[in-house]
């Protein structure tokens, strides 16, 4: 399928999905969401893809949902649009492969909400983050009201949502929103280095770890510990577990196939 607003490339088990709508600073319109859906579906099914990196072309990661497209929509149309994005974002959040948001510039509104669905957020020094919806008279509609407080805490999330102010990379790092910040020149290589570390670990173990984390996110520790027990037990006897243990005992690096 020909994609209009997404570029993809694959190297050494790492798929890079680049938002490519420069005329609107990669704003998310329905077509871009469809392209993203198609690219993610391909990457999810491709056994050669072990890690997915999302980034943006130019000075934006994603400048938000497309304000032109949302303008004049009626309530029910907006509900459909919000559900479409939210369902796709949730699918990405629960993909059985690791995802990295490599935030290269503006991550505003739906752009920040998208990044919140990725497993790790890395940023360059030019990255900035905001949920400016209140300044547009709307509510973050791709579930930022739900995810941001869980990541940075209620008070900081409310301050960001009430003011809509732009948070620069260093502050985002201090808040725990971003995992690491890199200089412009080191950014690409460091993102790949992080992705390579994930790609060299056991893909089957990572998928089970992710399932345990997702399934346990909203339950008590007592319920969560049994969820974890199930996934941990499932690893034993798998090809990767045997290879991982054997490699350790033979003092060599493991070679995982799955
Ligand atoms: N939607 C549509 N077009 C956009 C968007 C956007 N979010 N962002 C930028 N553009 C367009 C601009 O209109 C401009 O187009 P044109 O050249 O035709 O005038 C082009 O991109 C370049 O933008 P600027 O000239 O403004 O570039 P600057 O470098 O001066 O400014 C900014 C960059 C600061 C990013 C600025 O463009 C901006 O403030 N953009 C809007 C940011 C924003 O408010 N984002 C949140 C949108 S709301 C949202 O995301 C809700 C998500 C949930 C929705 C769920 C359904 C309810």
Coordinates of C-alpha atoms and ligand atoms in Angstrom, one line a residue, residues 21-25 27 59 63-68 70 78 81-82 106 108-111 113 132-133 136 138-142 166, ligand 1:
X21 CA 3.4 15.9 6.4
X22 CA 5.7 18.9 6.3
X23 CA 3.1 21.4 5.1
X24 CA 1.2 21.0 8.4
X25 CA 4.2 20.2 10.7
X27 CA -0.5 17.4 12.1
X59 CA 11.1 20.6 13.0
X63 CA 2.1 19.4 15.9
X64 CA -1.2 17.9 17.1
X65 CA -4.5 16.8 15.6
X66 CA -5.3 18.7 12.4
X67 CA -7.2 21.9 13.5
X68 CA -8.5 22.5 10.0
X70 CA -11.6 19.3 13.3
X78 CA -15.8 14.4 16.8
X81 CA -12.6 11.0 15.2
X82 CA -11.5 10.8 18.8
X106 CA 7.1 19.9 18.6
X108 CA 1.8 19.1 20.9
X109 CA -1.8 18.0 21.6
X110 CA -2.4 14.7 19.8
X111 CA 1.4 14.5 19.1
X113 CA -0.8 12.0 23.4
X132 CA -2.6 23.2 24.3
X133 CA -6.2 22.0 23.9
X136 CA -8.4 26.1 21.8
X138 CA -11.3 21.7 23.8
X139 CA -10.2 18.7 25.9
X140 CA -7.3 16.5 24.9
X141 CA -9.2 13.8 23.0
X142 CA -6.7 11.1 22.4
X166 CA 5.3 24.5 26.1
Ligands
LIG1 N1 -3.3 21.5 12.6 C1 -3.4 22.0 11.3 N2 -2.4 22.7 10.8 C2 -1.3 22.9 11.5 C3 -1.2 22.4 12.8 C4 -2.3 21.7 13.4 N3 -2.2 21.1 14.6 N4 0.0 22.8 13.3 C5 0.6 23.5 12.4 N5 -0.2 23.6 11.3 C6 0.1 24.3 10.0 C7 0.0 25.7 10.1 O1 -1.4 26.1 10.0 C8 0.8 26.2 9.0 O2 0.1 26.1 7.8 P1 0.1 27.3 6.7 O3 1.5 27.4 6.2 O4 -0.8 26.7 5.6 O5 -0.4 28.5 7.3 C9 1.9 25.2 8.9 O6 1.5 24.1 9.6 C10 3.2 25.7 9.6 O7 2.8 26.1 10.9 P2 3.2 27.6 11.5 O8 3.4 28.6 10.4 O9 2.3 27.9 12.6 O10 4.7 27.2 12.1 P3 5.4 27.9 13.3 O11 6.8 27.3 13.4 O12 5.3 29.3 13.3 O13 4.6 27.3 14.6 C11 3.6 25.7 16.0 C12 4.6 26.0 14.9 C13 3.9 26.4 17.3 C14 3.5 24.2 16.2 C15 2.2 26.2 15.5 O14 1.9 25.7 14.2 C16 1.0 25.7 16.3 O15 0.8 26.3 17.4 N6 0.3 24.7 15.9 C17 -0.9 24.2 16.6 C18 -0.5 23.4 17.8 C19 -1.7 22.9 18.5 O16 -2.5 23.7 19.0 N7 -1.8 21.6 18.6 C20 -2.9 20.9 19.3 C21 -4.0 20.7 18.3 S1 -5.5 20.1 19.1 C22 -5.2 18.4 19.4 O17 -4.1 17.9 19.1 C23 -6.3 17.6 20.0 C24 -5.9 16.1 20.0 C25 -7.1 15.3 20.2 C26 -8.2 15.4 19.2 C27 -9.2 14.3 19.3 C28 -10.6 14.6 18.7 C29 -11.4 15.6 19.6

